[in-house]
Coordinates of C-alpha atoms in Angstrom, one line a residue:
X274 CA 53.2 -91.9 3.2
X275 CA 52.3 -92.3 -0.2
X276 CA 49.1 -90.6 -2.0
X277 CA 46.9 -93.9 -2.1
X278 CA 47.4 -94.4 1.8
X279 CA 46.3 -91.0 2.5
X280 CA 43.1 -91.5 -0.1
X281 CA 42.4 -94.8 2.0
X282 CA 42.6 -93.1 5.2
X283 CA 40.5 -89.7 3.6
X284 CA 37.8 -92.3 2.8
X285 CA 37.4 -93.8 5.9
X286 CA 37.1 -91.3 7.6
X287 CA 34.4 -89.9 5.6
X288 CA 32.9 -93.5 5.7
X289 CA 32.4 -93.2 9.7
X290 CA 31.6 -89.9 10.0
X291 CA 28.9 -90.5 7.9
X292 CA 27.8 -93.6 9.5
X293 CA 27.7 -91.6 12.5
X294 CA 25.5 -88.8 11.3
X295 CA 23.1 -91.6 9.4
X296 CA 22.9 -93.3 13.0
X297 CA 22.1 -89.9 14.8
X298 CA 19.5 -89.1 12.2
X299 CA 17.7 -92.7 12.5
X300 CA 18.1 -92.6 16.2
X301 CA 16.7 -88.9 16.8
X302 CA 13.9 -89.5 13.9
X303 CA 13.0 -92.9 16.3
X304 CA 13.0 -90.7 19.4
X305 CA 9.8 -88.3 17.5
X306 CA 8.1 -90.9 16.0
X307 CA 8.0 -92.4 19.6
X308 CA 7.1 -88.8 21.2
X309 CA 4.3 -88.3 19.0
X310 CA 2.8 -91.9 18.8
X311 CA 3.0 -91.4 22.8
X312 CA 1.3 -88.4 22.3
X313 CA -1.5 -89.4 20.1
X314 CA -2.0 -92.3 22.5
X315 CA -2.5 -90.6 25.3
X316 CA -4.4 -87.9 23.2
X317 CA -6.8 -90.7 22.2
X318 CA -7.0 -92.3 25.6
X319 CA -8.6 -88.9 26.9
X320 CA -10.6 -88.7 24.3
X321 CA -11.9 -92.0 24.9
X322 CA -12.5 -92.2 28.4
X323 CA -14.2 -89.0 27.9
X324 CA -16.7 -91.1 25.4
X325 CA -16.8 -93.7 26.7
X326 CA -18.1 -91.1 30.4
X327 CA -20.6 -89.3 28.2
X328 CA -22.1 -92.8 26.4
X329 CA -22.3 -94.2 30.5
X330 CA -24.3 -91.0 31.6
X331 CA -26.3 -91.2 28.0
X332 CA -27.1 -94.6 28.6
X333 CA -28.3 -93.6 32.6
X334 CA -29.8 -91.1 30.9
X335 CA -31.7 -93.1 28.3
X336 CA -32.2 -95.5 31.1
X337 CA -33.8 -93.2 33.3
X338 CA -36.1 -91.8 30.7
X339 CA -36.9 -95.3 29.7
X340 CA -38.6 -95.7 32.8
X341 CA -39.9 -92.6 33.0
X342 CA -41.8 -93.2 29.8
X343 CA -43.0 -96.9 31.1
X344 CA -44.6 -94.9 34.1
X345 CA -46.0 -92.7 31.9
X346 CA -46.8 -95.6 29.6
X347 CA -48.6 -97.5 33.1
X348 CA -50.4 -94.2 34.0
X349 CA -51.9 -93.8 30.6
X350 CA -53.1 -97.1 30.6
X351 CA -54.1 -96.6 34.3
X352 CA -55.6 -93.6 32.9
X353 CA -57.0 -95.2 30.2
X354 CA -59.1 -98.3 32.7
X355 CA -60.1 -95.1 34.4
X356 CA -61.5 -93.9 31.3
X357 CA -63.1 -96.9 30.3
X358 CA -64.6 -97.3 33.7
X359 CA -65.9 -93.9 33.8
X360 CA -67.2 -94.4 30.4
X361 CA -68.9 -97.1 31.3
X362 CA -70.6 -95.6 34.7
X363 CA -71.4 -92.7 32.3
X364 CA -73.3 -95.2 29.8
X365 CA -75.1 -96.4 32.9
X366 CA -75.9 -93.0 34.5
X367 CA -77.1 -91.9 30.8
X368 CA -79.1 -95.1 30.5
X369 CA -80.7 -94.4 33.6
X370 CA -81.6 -91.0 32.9
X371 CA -82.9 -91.9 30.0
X372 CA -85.4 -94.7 31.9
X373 CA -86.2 -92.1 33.9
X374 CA -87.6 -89.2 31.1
X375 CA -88.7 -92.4 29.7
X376 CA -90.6 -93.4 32.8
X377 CA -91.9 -89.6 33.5
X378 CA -93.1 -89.2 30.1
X379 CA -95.2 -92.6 30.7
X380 CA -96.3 -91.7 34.4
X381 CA -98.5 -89.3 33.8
X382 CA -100.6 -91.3 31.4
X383 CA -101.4 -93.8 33.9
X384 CA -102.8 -91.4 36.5
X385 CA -105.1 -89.8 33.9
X386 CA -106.4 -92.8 32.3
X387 CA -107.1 -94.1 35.9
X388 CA -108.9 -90.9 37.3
X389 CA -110.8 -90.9 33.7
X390 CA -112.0 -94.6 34.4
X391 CA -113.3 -93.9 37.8
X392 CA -114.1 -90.5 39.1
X393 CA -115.3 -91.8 42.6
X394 CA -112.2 -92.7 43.8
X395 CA -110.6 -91.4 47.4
X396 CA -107.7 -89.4 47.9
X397 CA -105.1 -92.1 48.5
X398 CA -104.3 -92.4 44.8
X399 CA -103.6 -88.6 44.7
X400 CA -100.7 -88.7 48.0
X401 CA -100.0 -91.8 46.5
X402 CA -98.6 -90.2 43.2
X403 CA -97.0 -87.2 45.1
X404 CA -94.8 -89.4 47.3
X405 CA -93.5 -91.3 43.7
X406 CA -92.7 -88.1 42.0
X407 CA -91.1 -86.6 45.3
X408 CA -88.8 -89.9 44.8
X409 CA -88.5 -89.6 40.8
X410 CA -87.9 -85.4 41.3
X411 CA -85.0 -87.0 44.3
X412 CA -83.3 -89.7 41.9
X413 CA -83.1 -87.5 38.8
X414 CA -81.2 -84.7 41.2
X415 CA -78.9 -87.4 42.6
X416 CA -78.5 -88.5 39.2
X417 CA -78.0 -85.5 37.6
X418 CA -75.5 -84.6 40.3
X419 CA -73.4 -88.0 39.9
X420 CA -73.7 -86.9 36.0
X421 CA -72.2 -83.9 37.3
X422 CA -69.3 -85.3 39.0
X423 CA -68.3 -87.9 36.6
X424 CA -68.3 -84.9 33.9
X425 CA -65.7 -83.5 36.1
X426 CA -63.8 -86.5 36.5
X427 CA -63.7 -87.2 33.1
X428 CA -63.1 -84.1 32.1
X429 CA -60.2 -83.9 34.6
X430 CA -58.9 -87.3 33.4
X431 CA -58.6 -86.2 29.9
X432 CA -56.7 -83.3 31.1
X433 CA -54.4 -85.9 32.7
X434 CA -54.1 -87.8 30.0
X435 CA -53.1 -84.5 27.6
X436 CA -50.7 -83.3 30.3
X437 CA -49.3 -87.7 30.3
X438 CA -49.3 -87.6 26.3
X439 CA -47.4 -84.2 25.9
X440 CA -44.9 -85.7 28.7
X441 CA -44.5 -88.9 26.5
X442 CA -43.8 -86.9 23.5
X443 CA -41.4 -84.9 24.9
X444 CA -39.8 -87.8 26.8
X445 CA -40.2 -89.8 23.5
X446 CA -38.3 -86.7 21.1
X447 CA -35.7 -86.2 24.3
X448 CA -34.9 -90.1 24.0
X449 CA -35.0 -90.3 20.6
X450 CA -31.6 -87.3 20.8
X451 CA -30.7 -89.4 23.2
X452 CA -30.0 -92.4 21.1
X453 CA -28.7 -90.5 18.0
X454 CA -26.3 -89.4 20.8
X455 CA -25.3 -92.3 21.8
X456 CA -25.6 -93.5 17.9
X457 CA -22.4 -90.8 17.1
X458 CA -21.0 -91.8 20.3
X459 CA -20.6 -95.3 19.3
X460 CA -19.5 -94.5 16.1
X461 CA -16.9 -92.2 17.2
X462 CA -15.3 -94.8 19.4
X463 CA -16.0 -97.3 16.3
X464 CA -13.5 -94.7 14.9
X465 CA -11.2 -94.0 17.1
X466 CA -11.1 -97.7 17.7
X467 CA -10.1 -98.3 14.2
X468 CA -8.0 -95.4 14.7
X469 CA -5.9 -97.0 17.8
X470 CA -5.7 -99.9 15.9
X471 CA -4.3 -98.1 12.8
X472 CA -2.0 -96.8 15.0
X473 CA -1.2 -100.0 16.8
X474 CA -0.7 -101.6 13.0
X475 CA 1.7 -98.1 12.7
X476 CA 3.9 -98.6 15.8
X477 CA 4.2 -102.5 15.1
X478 CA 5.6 -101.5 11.3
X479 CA 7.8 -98.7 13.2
X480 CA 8.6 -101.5 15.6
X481 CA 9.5 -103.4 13.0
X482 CA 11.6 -100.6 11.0
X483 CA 13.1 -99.9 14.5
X484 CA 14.7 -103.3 14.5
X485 CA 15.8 -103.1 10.8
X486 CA 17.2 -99.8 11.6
X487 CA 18.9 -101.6 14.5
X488 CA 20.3 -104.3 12.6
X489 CA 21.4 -101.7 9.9
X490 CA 23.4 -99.7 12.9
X491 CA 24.7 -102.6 14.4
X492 CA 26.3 -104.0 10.8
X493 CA 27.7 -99.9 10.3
X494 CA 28.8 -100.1 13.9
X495 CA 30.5 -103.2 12.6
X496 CA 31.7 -102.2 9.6
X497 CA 32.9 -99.2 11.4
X498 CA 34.9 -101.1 13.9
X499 CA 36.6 -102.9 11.1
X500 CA 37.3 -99.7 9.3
X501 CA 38.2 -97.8 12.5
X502 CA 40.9 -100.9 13.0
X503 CA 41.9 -100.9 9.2
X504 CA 42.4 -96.6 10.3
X505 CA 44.2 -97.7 13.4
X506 CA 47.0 -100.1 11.4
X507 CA 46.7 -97.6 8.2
X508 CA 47.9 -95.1 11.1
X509 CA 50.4 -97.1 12.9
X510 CA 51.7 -98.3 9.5
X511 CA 52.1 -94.3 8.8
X512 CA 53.7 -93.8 11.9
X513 CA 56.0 -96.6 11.7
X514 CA 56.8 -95.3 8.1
X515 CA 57.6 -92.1 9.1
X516 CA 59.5 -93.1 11.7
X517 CA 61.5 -95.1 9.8
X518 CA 61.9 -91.6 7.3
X519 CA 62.8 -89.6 10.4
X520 CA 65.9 -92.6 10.8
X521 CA 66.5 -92.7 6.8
X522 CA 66.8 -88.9 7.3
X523 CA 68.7 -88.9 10.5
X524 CA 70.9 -91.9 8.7
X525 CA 71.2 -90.3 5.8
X526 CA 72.3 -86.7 8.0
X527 CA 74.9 -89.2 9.2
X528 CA 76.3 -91.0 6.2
X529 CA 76.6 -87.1 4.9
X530 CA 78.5 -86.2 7.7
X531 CA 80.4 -89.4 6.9
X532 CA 80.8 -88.8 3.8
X533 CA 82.0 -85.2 3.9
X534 CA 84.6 -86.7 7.1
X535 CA 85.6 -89.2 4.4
X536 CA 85.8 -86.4 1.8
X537 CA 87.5 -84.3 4.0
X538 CA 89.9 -87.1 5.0
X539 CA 90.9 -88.4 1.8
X540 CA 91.2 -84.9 0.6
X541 CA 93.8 -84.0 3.8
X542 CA 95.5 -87.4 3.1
X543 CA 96.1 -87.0 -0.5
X544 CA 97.6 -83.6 0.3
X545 CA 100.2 -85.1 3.1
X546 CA 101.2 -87.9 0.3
X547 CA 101.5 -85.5 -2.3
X548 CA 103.9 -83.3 -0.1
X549 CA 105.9 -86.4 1.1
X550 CA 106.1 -87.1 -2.5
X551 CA 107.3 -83.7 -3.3
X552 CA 109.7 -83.8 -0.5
X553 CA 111.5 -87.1 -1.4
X554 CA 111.6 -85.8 -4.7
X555 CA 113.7 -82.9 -3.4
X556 CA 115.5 -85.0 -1.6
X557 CA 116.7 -87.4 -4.5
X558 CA 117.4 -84.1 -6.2
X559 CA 120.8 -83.6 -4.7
X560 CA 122.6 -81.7 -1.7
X561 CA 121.5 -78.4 -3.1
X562 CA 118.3 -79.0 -2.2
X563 CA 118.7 -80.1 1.0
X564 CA 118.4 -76.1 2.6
X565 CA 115.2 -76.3 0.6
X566 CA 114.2 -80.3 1.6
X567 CA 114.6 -78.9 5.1
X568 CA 112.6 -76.2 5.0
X569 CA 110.1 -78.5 3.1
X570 CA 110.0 -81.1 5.9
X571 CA 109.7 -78.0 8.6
X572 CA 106.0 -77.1 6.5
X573 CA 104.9 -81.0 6.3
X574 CA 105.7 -80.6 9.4
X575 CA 103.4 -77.8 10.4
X576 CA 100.4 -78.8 8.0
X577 CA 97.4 -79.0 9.4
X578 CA 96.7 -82.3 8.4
X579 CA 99.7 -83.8 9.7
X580 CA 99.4 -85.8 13.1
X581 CA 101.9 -87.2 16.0
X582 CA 103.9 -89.8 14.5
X583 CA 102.9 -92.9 16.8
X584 CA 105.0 -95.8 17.9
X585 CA 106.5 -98.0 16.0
X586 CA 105.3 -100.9 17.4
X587 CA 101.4 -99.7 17.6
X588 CA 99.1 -98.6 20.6
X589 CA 96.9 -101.7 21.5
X590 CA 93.7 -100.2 23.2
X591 CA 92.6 -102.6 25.8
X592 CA 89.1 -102.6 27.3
X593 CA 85.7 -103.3 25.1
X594 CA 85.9 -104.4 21.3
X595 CA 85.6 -101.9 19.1
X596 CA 83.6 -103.3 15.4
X597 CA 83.3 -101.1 12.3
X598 CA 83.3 -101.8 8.7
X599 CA 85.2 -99.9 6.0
X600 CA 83.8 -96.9 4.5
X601 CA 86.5 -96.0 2.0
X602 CA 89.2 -97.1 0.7
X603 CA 92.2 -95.4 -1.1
X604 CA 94.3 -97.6 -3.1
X605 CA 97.1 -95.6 -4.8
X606 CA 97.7 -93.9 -1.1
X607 CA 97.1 -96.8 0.2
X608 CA 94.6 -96.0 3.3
X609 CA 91.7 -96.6 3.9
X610 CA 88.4 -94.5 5.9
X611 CA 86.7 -96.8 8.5
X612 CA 82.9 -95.6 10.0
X613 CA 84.1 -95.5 13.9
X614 CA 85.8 -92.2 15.2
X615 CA 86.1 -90.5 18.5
X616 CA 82.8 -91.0 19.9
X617 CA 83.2 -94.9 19.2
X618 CA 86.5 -94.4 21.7
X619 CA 88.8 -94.4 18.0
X620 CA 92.2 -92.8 19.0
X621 CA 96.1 -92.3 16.8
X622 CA 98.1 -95.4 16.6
X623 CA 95.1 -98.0 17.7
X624 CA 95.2 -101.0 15.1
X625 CA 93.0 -102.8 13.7
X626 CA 92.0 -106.3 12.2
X627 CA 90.4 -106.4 8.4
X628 CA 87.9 -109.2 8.0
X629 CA 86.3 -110.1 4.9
X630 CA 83.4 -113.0 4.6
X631 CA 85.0 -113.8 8.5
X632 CA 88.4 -114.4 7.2
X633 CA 91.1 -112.0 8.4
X634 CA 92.5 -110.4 5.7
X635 CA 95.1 -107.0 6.6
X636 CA 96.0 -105.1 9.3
X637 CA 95.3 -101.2 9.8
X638 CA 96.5 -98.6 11.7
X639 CA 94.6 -95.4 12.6
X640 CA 96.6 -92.2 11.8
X641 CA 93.9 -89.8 11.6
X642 CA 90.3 -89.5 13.8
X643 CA 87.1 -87.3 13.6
X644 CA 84.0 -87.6 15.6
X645 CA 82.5 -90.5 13.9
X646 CA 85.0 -91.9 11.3
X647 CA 88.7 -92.5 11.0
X648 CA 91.8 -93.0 8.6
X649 CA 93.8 -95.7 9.1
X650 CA 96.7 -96.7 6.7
X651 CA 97.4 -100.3 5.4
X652 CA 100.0 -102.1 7.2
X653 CA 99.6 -105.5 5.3
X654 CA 96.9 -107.3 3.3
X655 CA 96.3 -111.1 2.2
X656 CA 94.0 -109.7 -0.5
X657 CA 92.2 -106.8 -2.1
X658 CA 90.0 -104.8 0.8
X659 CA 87.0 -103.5 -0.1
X660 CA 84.7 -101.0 1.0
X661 CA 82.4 -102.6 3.7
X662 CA 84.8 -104.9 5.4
X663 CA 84.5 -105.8 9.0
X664 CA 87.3 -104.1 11.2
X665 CA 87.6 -104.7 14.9

């Protein structure tokens, strides 16, 4: 794989792992905001039931003392009548006192002036005066002791009323707490009404941000699927390439082998030609070389490249068809190397057909195998062969 594929893959990678870790981070940072906006909500719910317990008992409260200070309110002006009227009987009482020293200071005159004008009157007059002082003496006590009583009443009433006005006061100053209570009451939940709808304006805005957030996962999610697919071909594509190394390696191992078989077969045929040569040139030397042409023959003989002479006629192989192209060729020896051997079923003496663009064009027969290539000497040609001709 080359250096840009690895870049590519490098980047992707990083790419979604850090899409991942930005979508962890938004999705955890949701998770609190949520927490603690549940939190406060409930925090604030509490708090205002709690208000909104203390402004009901405030308002009983208030209620309750409301009356209380209309009762108070009806005694004072019961009071009050009471007052009046007692007031008034005490006008009348005073009045009548009054007539009464008024009328005793004038009594006595009359008496005087009557015994003055006639000294020979009888005793009636005298028992007469005696009875209406008895009765004057007699009203001016009773009076006197109604005076008494309505002193005490009064006197008792305004005590009453003191005790009723002090209450009023009291109830008055405890009412007026009362509503500056329920005054910062009411103005705490004015606040934390605002407040809840703050927050409620917050959580739409982090409602909204949520789904922006969402959309923004679900297009990395996207893009992430796209890139993880783009990773997947980018990795099958590197698989398949070094697949395809591991077999251009493996081939190449082969066509080494091949090559060093050729090498190695050329080189082991060039030898045996150059003896033969050397022999028949001993031979055409004479009969005095023939001891030594002898002896020659005897060590072409036992070379190690030397094979079973096959049958004149050829060994046909029957069975399955047997295709290979040729891998060499030797032209001043005239053989050629073909890329089938032993493990292709290749054995001495097998011949085979040369093709070239489909047209038959010479005949070989194998002289020589190895595992996976052969030698096989010309036995006729139409035309030139060339490396890479079909043989079968």
């Amino acid at each position: 794989m080359d250096q840009k594929s690895k870049i590519i893959i490098v980047i992707l990678g990083i790419l979604t792992l850090i899409s991942i870790l930005f979508a962890a981070k938004l999705n955890n940072e949701k998770q609190a905001v949520l927490r603690e906006y549940q939190e406060e909500r409930e925090a604030w719910g509490l708090k205002e039931g709690k208000l909104r317990q203390n402004a009901e008992i405030i308002k009983k409260q208030k209620d309750s003392l409301q009356e209380r200070v209309n009762a108070i309110q009806k005694e004072l002006d019961s009071a009050e009548r009471e007052k009046g009227e007692f007031r008034s009987k005490y006008d009348i009482v005073a009045r009548e006192r009054d007539e009464l020293v008024r009328r005793l200071k004038e009594k006595p005159k009359a008496p005087v002036s009557s015994r003055s004008a006639g000294m020979g009157s009888s005793e009636a007059p005298s028992s007469v005066s005696d009875q209406y002082w008895g009765s004057v003496l007699k009203d001016k006590a009773a009076l006197e002791f109604d005076l008494g009583n309505v002193k005490d009443e009064y006197k008792k009433l305004r005590l009453h009323i003191e005790e009723l006005t002090k209450e009023k006061t009291e109830l008055e100053l405890e009412l007026t707490n009362l509503q500056h209570k329920n005054s910062d009451l009411q103005r705490r939940y004015d606040y934390n009404e605002k407040l809840l709808d703050s927050l409620s304006s917050e959580l739409v805005r982090e409602k909204n941000d949520k789904q922006a957030i969402t959309a923004q996962v679900n297009e990395i999610r996207k893009e992430n699927g796209v890139l993880r697919r783009q990773l997947k071909l980018a990795v099958d594509a590197k698989l398949k390439l070094q697949e395809k190394i591991v077999n251009i390696e493996e081939e190449k191992a082969v066509l080494k082998d091949k090559v060093e078989d050729v090498e190695t077969v050329a080189m082991e045929k060039r030898t045996a030609l150059q003896a033969s040569d050397e022999k028949l040139s001993r031979i055409k030397g004479g009969p005095a070389g023939s001891e030594a042409a002898k002896t020659d023959e005897k060590a072409v003989e036992l070379s190690p490249i030397v094979v079973h002479a096959p049958d004149a006629a050829g060994i046909q192989v029957s069975g399955k068809e047997m295709v290979g192209r040729i891998a060499a060729v030797d032209v001043e020896h005239n053989f050629v190397v073909i890329d089938i051997g032993e493990d292709a079923g290749v054995g001495i003496g097998m011949d085979f057909e040369v093709y070239q663009n489909g047209e038959r064009v010479g005949t070989a027969r194998v002289i020589q195998t190895r595992k996976s290539i052969s030698a096989a000497d010309i036995l006729q040609s139409t035309r030139e062969i060339k490396a890479g001709d079909i043989v079968r």
